[in-house]
Amino acid sequence: MTRRTLLIGAGAGVLGVLLASCTPEPAPTPTPDGSPTPQPTAGPITPAAFARSSWATDSFALGAASFTPVGAQASAREALAEPIDDRLFLAGEATDVEAPGTMAAAVRSGERAAGELRRAADEGERVAVVGAGLAGATAAALLVADGLQVTVFEARDRIGGRIQSVVDEKAWPFPAQLGGWLLGSSDAALLDDLDRLDVRTAALSGDVWRSAEGDVAAVSAEPVQAAISTAQQGLEDTSLEDALTAAGADPTEPGLAALLASISASAGADAAQLSTWFPPTLPPAESTAPLGDLMPLIDGLLEGAKLSLSSPVSRVAYDEAGVSLGIASGESLSFGRVLITVPLGVLKSEGLQFAPALPFAHRGAIAELGMGHIETVWLRFDEPLIPEAPENADGDGDPAVATDPEAMIWHVVGGDALIRTWLNLAPATGENIVVGIVGGPDAEAFADLDDQEALEAAIASLAPFLPAPA
Ligand SMILES: Cc1cc2nc3c(=O)[nH]c(=O)nc-3n(C[C@H](O)[C@H](O)[C@H](O)COP(=O)(O)OP(=O)(O)OC[C@H]3O[C@@H](n4cnc5c(N)ncnc54)[C@H](O)[C@@H]3O)c2cc1C
């Protein structure tokens, strides 16, 4: 289906293959690198399938989503996005001011940087894109359409970057998504793309707030919004945690803590880290979940570009004559200009060496911005979970709070759950699948667990929604 040249393995000699290969090749199959289903040794219920992420320890991400830490300026993102000597162009979600840390940001940044590069480049120039995530693929499509010769270097053996669909029909009736996937009302263009690709979607809405004792009243985000608005009037930026405390709220109160956990699950940082001047987006009442493989979205964008998988770029040397890319295998390749989309976590770790060093403004922005953590766990059960609350502790048989059995967003209130935010996909799909999402320092702790420990932590977190042990 694709005419682009697929080059696998820097070790095989990227340059030789690059120059020699012009024949159509099959599209890459995404590597189903989700963990196999382990058998837990403990826990009240055994899932039939399990998959988890660990972006925090993934050397080509080193985190999940950029965030604006307290005290940082959102304009750092503009500084990071600034082209360097008309040779280096930077894209990726961290360079977007409007909605960093999202798929929409990646698309927007790819469009912006491709436009900047096109204006500087000569007709038919040979250019490179570093990274085959959504930003890199978006940019590559535009540059190819403009007649440039585009080579995309991707460190992994798969495309998609922080979008990762686990396609394994034996384990999952539809692909498990370990990275970005949920879309909101402002993501119309991406939703249209998915529609064109026949990717089924489901609307997720309705909350349940549940403690070990039963359902509790819904926790409103209004006080959080009010605390942010008040803090924004101050002369100095304050953290969301300090803003809440100043407003008389207790961020450790179980209901509020569960709400803050759901904010961390999309922002990637906790209330102590998050800025109120440049606040996180509060969780929307409804979002759209794609129920299909997201890789065709990226694959289609890469059509017409040469793709070199398993080719981590380790060095970028630039001067007025052009750019030389050092590939980890030891090869060095020259291009007129290069568009770089590696995640902020990689830039922070100096996983990519620049010669000369990036300008101070870029290095300042890299240091100033935060790389946040989000991890995901997917569980499929043979039996339905229990959307209805257990009897209340007073024993009168009546739950204090009416529960909507169709509610799809579950919050774990109180106790020591590591993962407090869960999506119940059963009402929308008929499958007993729940997805746990954890953000901030708890996500870092989750990423450090081995598969068995991660599964146990997930089951323990989900306990209020599981049948009581026999
Ligand atoms: C768990 C999780 C949940 C998320 N949930 C959502 C969500 O629900 N909705 C939403 O809108 N967004 C979500 N996001 C964020 C969204 O996935 C990202 O913002 C977006 O995918 C980033 O795209 P990108 O192209 O900027 O970066 P990436 O996808 O990270 O692409 C960069 C590419 O560069 C490659 N690379 C790294 N180093 C090198 C190197 N040295 N040489 C060559 N290549 C290199 C990487 O392998 C990667 O493929 C989530 C992210 C995570 C991790």
Short mmCIF file of C-alpha atoms in Angstrom, two decimals, residues 4-306:
data_model
loop_
_atom_site.label_atom_id
_atom_site.label_comp_id
_atom_site.label_asym_id
_atom_site.label_seq_id
_atom_site.Cartn_x
_atom_site.Cartn_y
_atom_site.Cartn_z
CA ARG A 4 7.88 4.84 0.56
CA THR A 5 11.10 3.00 1.09
CA LEU A 6 11.24 1.17 4.38
CA LEU A 7 14.74 0.83 5.73
CA ILE A 8 15.19 -1.39 8.71
CA GLY A 9 18.26 -1.48 10.89
CA ALA A 10 21.04 1.03 11.05
CA GLY A 11 23.37 -1.90 11.67
CA ALA A 12 22.60 -3.16 8.16
CA GLY A 13 24.16 -0.01 6.70
CA VAL A 14 21.68 2.82 6.48
CA LEU A 15 23.57 4.81 3.87
CA GLY A 16 24.02 1.90 1.48
CA VAL A 17 20.36 0.93 1.76
CA LEU A 18 19.24 4.54 1.49
CA LEU A 19 21.00 5.00 -1.80
CA ALA A 20 20.22 1.58 -3.24
CA SER A 21 16.60 1.02 -2.36
CA CYS A 22 13.87 2.44 -4.54
CA THR A 23 11.46 -0.46 -4.77
CA PRO A 24 8.08 -0.42 -3.04
CA GLU A 25 8.12 -2.32 0.21
CA PRO A 26 5.37 -3.46 2.56
CA ALA A 27 4.29 -1.20 5.39
CA PRO A 28 5.86 -1.99 8.74
CA THR A 29 3.75 -4.01 11.11
CA PRO A 30 3.63 -2.31 14.50
CA THR A 31 5.49 -4.41 17.00
CA PRO A 32 3.00 -5.69 19.57
CA ASP A 33 5.41 -4.95 22.38
CA GLY A 34 2.85 -4.84 25.18
CA SER A 35 3.64 -7.21 27.95
CA PRO A 36 2.29 -10.76 27.74
CA THR A 37 -0.42 -11.73 30.19
CA PRO A 38 1.30 -12.77 33.40
CA GLN A 39 -0.37 -15.01 35.95
CA PRO A 40 -0.68 -13.09 39.19
CA THR A 41 0.29 -14.89 42.33
CA ALA A 42 -2.09 -12.87 44.49
CA GLY A 43 -5.24 -10.82 44.17
CA PRO A 44 -8.99 -11.40 44.28
CA ILE A 45 -9.47 -11.71 40.52
CA THR A 46 -7.26 -12.74 37.62
CA PRO A 47 -7.51 -10.72 34.42
CA ALA A 48 -7.61 -12.57 31.12
CA ALA A 49 -5.30 -10.00 29.53
CA PHE A 50 -2.94 -7.34 30.80
CA ALA A 51 -0.83 -4.68 29.10
CA ARG A 52 1.07 -1.81 30.64
CA SER A 53 3.31 1.06 29.63
CA SER A 54 6.57 2.35 31.08
CA TRP A 55 7.30 5.55 29.20
CA ALA A 56 9.33 6.94 32.10
CA THR A 57 12.03 4.33 31.54
CA ASP A 58 11.75 4.23 27.73
CA SER A 59 14.99 5.77 26.43
CA PHE A 60 13.31 7.26 23.34
CA ALA A 61 10.66 9.08 25.40
CA LEU A 62 11.91 9.44 29.01
CA GLY A 63 8.47 10.61 30.06
CA ALA A 64 5.01 10.94 28.61
CA ALA A 65 4.09 14.57 28.08
CA SER A 66 5.72 17.95 28.65
CA PHE A 67 4.20 20.24 31.28
CA THR A 68 4.77 23.83 32.41
CA PRO A 69 6.22 23.68 35.95
CA VAL A 70 5.40 26.35 38.50
CA GLY A 71 7.62 29.38 37.81
CA ALA A 72 8.19 28.55 34.12
CA GLN A 73 6.88 30.66 31.27
CA ALA A 74 4.78 29.15 28.49
CA SER A 75 6.89 31.28 26.13
CA ALA A 76 9.72 28.78 26.72
CA ARG A 77 7.89 26.61 24.20
CA GLU A 78 8.15 29.37 21.58
CA ALA A 79 11.87 29.67 22.32
CA LEU A 80 12.26 25.91 21.87
CA ALA A 81 10.38 26.07 18.55
CA GLU A 82 12.60 28.80 17.07
CA PRO A 83 14.49 27.62 13.91
CA ILE A 84 18.28 27.61 14.25
CA ASP A 85 20.29 29.21 11.42
CA ASP A 86 17.62 28.04 8.97
CA ARG A 87 19.22 24.59 9.27
CA LEU A 88 17.54 23.02 12.30
CA PHE A 89 13.77 23.12 12.79
CA LEU A 90 12.12 21.87 15.96
CA ALA A 91 8.71 20.25 16.37
CA GLY A 92 7.03 17.87 18.82
CA GLU A 93 4.28 18.40 21.40
CA ALA A 94 6.60 20.33 23.75
CA THR A 95 6.94 23.14 21.20
CA ASP A 96 3.19 23.83 21.13
CA VAL A 97 1.85 26.63 23.35
CA GLU A 98 -1.85 25.96 22.84
CA ALA A 99 -2.25 22.42 24.20
CA PRO A 100 1.16 20.87 24.94
CA GLY A 101 1.28 17.20 25.80
CA THR A 102 -1.43 16.22 23.32
CA MET A 103 -1.73 14.60 19.92
CA ALA A 104 -3.20 17.83 18.54
CA ALA A 105 -0.06 19.65 19.71
CA ALA A 106 2.13 17.16 17.86
CA VAL A 107 0.18 17.71 14.63
CA ARG A 108 0.21 21.50 14.99
CA SER A 109 3.94 21.55 15.70
CA GLY A 110 4.69 19.34 12.68
CA GLU A 111 2.68 21.67 10.46
CA ARG A 112 4.42 24.77 11.83
CA ALA A 113 7.97 23.41 11.55
CA ALA A 114 7.35 21.98 8.05
CA GLY A 115 6.16 25.43 6.95
CA GLU A 116 9.30 27.06 8.38
CA LEU A 117 11.58 24.51 6.71
CA ARG A 118 9.79 24.79 3.34
CA ARG A 119 10.30 28.55 3.32
CA ALA A 120 14.06 28.12 3.86
CA ALA A 121 14.68 25.13 1.57
CA ASP A 122 15.58 25.03 -2.11
CA GLU A 123 13.38 23.17 -4.54
CA GLY A 124 13.74 19.39 -4.29
CA GLU A 125 16.23 19.70 -1.42
CA ARG A 126 17.28 16.62 0.55
CA VAL A 127 16.05 17.00 4.12
CA ALA A 128 15.73 14.74 7.15
CA VAL A 129 13.13 14.38 9.87
CA VAL A 130 14.21 12.88 13.20
CA GLY A 131 11.39 10.89 14.82
CA ALA A 132 8.43 9.04 13.27
CA GLY A 133 5.84 10.03 15.85
CA LEU A 134 2.81 12.15 15.01
CA ALA A 135 4.80 15.41 14.74
CA GLY A 136 7.49 13.89 12.49
CA ALA A 137 4.99 12.07 10.29
CA THR A 138 2.82 15.19 9.92
CA ALA A 139 5.86 17.24 8.90
CA ALA A 140 7.13 14.53 6.54
CA ALA A 141 3.79 14.41 4.69
CA LEU A 142 3.83 18.17 4.10
CA LEU A 143 7.47 18.24 3.02
CA VAL A 144 6.95 15.34 0.59
CA ALA A 145 3.88 17.11 -0.82
CA ASP A 146 6.12 20.11 -1.43
CA GLY A 147 8.52 18.07 -3.55
CA LEU A 148 11.37 17.77 -1.02
CA GLN A 149 13.33 14.50 -0.71
CA VAL A 150 12.51 13.43 2.82
CA THR A 151 14.22 10.78 4.95
CA VAL A 152 12.74 10.00 8.37
CA PHE A 153 15.05 8.53 11.01
CA GLU A 154 13.29 6.68 13.81
CA ALA A 155 15.14 5.20 16.78
CA ARG A 156 12.56 2.46 17.46
CA ASP A 157 11.71 -0.54 15.32
CA ARG A 158 8.20 0.86 14.96
CA ILE A 159 6.53 4.13 14.00
CA GLY A 160 4.12 6.11 16.20
CA GLY A 161 6.37 7.19 19.09
CA ARG A 162 4.18 7.96 22.09
CA ILE A 163 1.16 6.57 20.24
CA GLN A 164 1.26 2.79 20.57
CA SER A 165 -1.53 0.40 19.65
CA VAL A 166 -1.07 -3.17 20.86
CA VAL A 167 -2.63 -5.33 18.16
CA ASP A 168 -3.07 -8.84 19.55
CA GLU A 169 -6.41 -10.34 18.66
CA LYS A 170 -5.99 -13.24 21.09
CA ALA A 171 -5.63 -10.89 24.05
CA TRP A 172 -7.67 -7.85 22.99
CA PRO A 173 -10.90 -7.60 20.96
CA PHE A 174 -9.62 -4.17 19.86
CA PRO A 175 -6.10 -2.79 20.23
CA ALA A 176 -4.94 -1.73 23.68
CA GLN A 177 -3.55 1.80 23.57
CA LEU A 178 -0.47 2.34 25.73
CA GLY A 179 0.14 5.98 24.74
CA GLY A 180 -1.90 8.87 23.38
CA TRP A 181 -5.38 7.96 22.17
CA LEU A 182 -8.20 9.96 23.83
CA LEU A 183 -9.52 12.89 21.85
CA GLY A 184 -11.70 15.82 22.81
CA SER A 185 -14.09 18.21 21.13
CA SER A 186 -11.18 20.33 19.86
CA ASP A 187 -9.66 17.37 18.00
CA ALA A 188 -12.06 17.46 15.05
CA ALA A 189 -9.32 17.05 12.42
CA LEU A 190 -7.88 13.93 14.06
CA LEU A 191 -11.37 12.50 14.56
CA ASP A 192 -12.06 13.06 10.84
CA ASP A 193 -8.80 11.25 9.99
CA LEU A 194 -9.84 8.28 12.13
CA ASP A 195 -13.24 8.28 10.50
CA ARG A 196 -11.62 8.16 7.04
CA LEU A 197 -9.53 5.20 8.23
CA ASP A 198 -12.69 3.44 9.51
CA VAL A 199 -11.40 3.44 13.09
CA ARG A 200 -14.38 2.89 15.38
CA THR A 201 -14.68 5.28 18.32
CA ALA A 202 -16.64 5.36 21.57
CA ALA A 203 -17.74 8.37 23.61
CA LEU A 204 -16.67 8.11 27.26
CA SER A 205 -18.67 9.99 29.86
CA GLY A 206 -20.21 9.72 33.32
CA ASP A 207 -18.25 9.51 36.57
CA VAL A 208 -18.38 7.22 39.58
CA TRP A 209 -16.49 8.25 42.74
CA ARG A 210 -16.02 5.20 44.95
CA SER A 211 -14.24 4.47 48.22
CA ALA A 212 -13.83 1.09 49.91
CA GLU A 213 -17.10 1.81 51.78
CA GLY A 214 -19.19 2.62 48.73
CA ASP A 215 -19.98 5.45 46.36
CA VAL A 216 -19.41 9.00 47.47
CA ALA A 217 -20.73 12.27 46.10
CA ALA A 218 -19.22 13.48 42.85
CA VAL A 219 -16.25 15.77 43.35
CA SER A 220 -16.64 19.05 41.50
CA ALA A 221 -13.73 20.65 39.65
CA GLU A 222 -15.18 24.10 40.35
CA PRO A 223 -13.11 24.81 43.50
CA VAL A 224 -9.96 23.88 41.56
CA GLN A 225 -10.92 26.24 38.75
CA ALA A 226 -11.70 28.99 41.30
CA ALA A 227 -8.34 28.49 43.09
CA ILE A 228 -6.53 28.74 39.74
CA SER A 229 -8.39 31.94 38.82
CA THR A 230 -7.52 33.55 42.16
CA ALA A 231 -3.86 32.47 41.97
CA GLN A 232 -3.60 33.93 38.48
CA GLN A 233 -4.14 37.39 39.95
CA GLY A 234 -0.93 37.08 42.04
CA LEU A 235 2.40 38.73 41.27
CA GLU A 236 4.15 35.38 41.29
CA ASP A 237 3.24 32.00 39.89
CA THR A 238 2.14 29.49 42.55
CA SER A 239 1.65 25.76 42.36
CA LEU A 240 -1.83 24.31 42.08
CA GLU A 241 -1.31 22.71 45.50
CA ASP A 242 -0.44 26.07 47.12
CA ALA A 243 -3.33 27.76 45.33
CA LEU A 244 -5.76 25.17 46.71
CA THR A 245 -4.35 25.47 50.23
CA ALA A 246 -4.56 29.27 50.04
CA ALA A 247 -8.21 28.89 49.03
CA GLY A 248 -8.86 26.84 52.19
CA ALA A 249 -8.99 23.42 50.49
CA ASP A 250 -7.06 20.37 51.67
CA PRO A 251 -5.38 18.65 48.69
CA THR A 252 -5.00 15.49 50.78
CA GLU A 253 -8.76 15.21 51.42
CA PRO A 254 -9.67 11.91 49.69
CA GLY A 255 -12.24 13.31 47.23
CA LEU A 256 -10.07 16.23 46.16
CA ALA A 257 -7.02 13.94 46.00
CA ALA A 258 -8.91 11.66 43.58
CA LEU A 259 -9.80 14.67 41.41
CA LEU A 260 -6.18 15.87 41.48
CA ALA A 261 -5.07 12.35 40.50
CA SER A 262 -7.28 12.54 37.40
CA ILE A 263 -5.74 15.93 36.52
CA SER A 264 -2.25 14.41 36.92
CA ALA A 265 -3.30 11.52 34.67
CA SER A 266 -3.63 13.93 31.76
CA ALA A 267 -1.13 16.64 32.77
CA GLY A 268 1.68 14.25 33.74
CA ALA A 269 2.58 16.20 36.89
CA ASP A 270 1.05 16.53 40.35
CA ALA A 271 -0.50 19.61 41.99
CA ALA A 272 2.79 20.53 43.69
CA GLN A 273 4.53 20.73 40.29
CA LEU A 274 1.85 22.35 38.15
CA SER A 275 1.74 26.07 37.43
CA THR A 276 -1.44 28.09 38.01
CA TRP A 277 -0.36 30.83 35.60
CA PHE A 278 -0.20 28.21 32.84
CA PRO A 279 -2.58 25.65 34.33
CA PRO A 280 -3.31 22.13 33.12
CA THR A 281 -6.53 21.43 31.25
CA LEU A 282 -9.10 20.06 33.68
CA PRO A 283 -10.49 16.65 32.67
CA PRO A 284 -13.36 17.05 30.17
CA ALA A 285 -16.80 15.62 30.98
CA GLU A 286 -16.66 13.58 27.78
CA SER A 287 -13.90 12.29 25.51
CA THR A 288 -13.69 10.03 22.48
CA ALA A 289 -11.80 6.74 22.62
CA PRO A 290 -10.59 5.24 19.33
CA LEU A 291 -11.17 1.46 19.31
CA GLY A 292 -8.81 0.56 16.49
CA ASP A 293 -5.19 0.46 15.44
CA LEU A 294 -3.83 4.03 15.27
CA MET A 295 -0.75 3.11 13.25
CA PRO A 296 -2.40 3.51 9.80
CA LEU A 297 -2.79 7.18 10.73
CA ILE A 298 0.98 7.58 11.03
CA ASP A 299 1.76 5.15 8.25
CA GLY A 300 -0.35 7.11 5.75
CA LEU A 301 1.46 10.33 6.63
CA LEU A 302 4.84 8.71 6.03
CA GLU A 303 3.93 7.63 2.52
CA GLY A 304 6.42 9.06 0.02
CA ALA A 305 9.18 9.57 2.61
CA LYS A 306 12.11 7.22 3.07
#
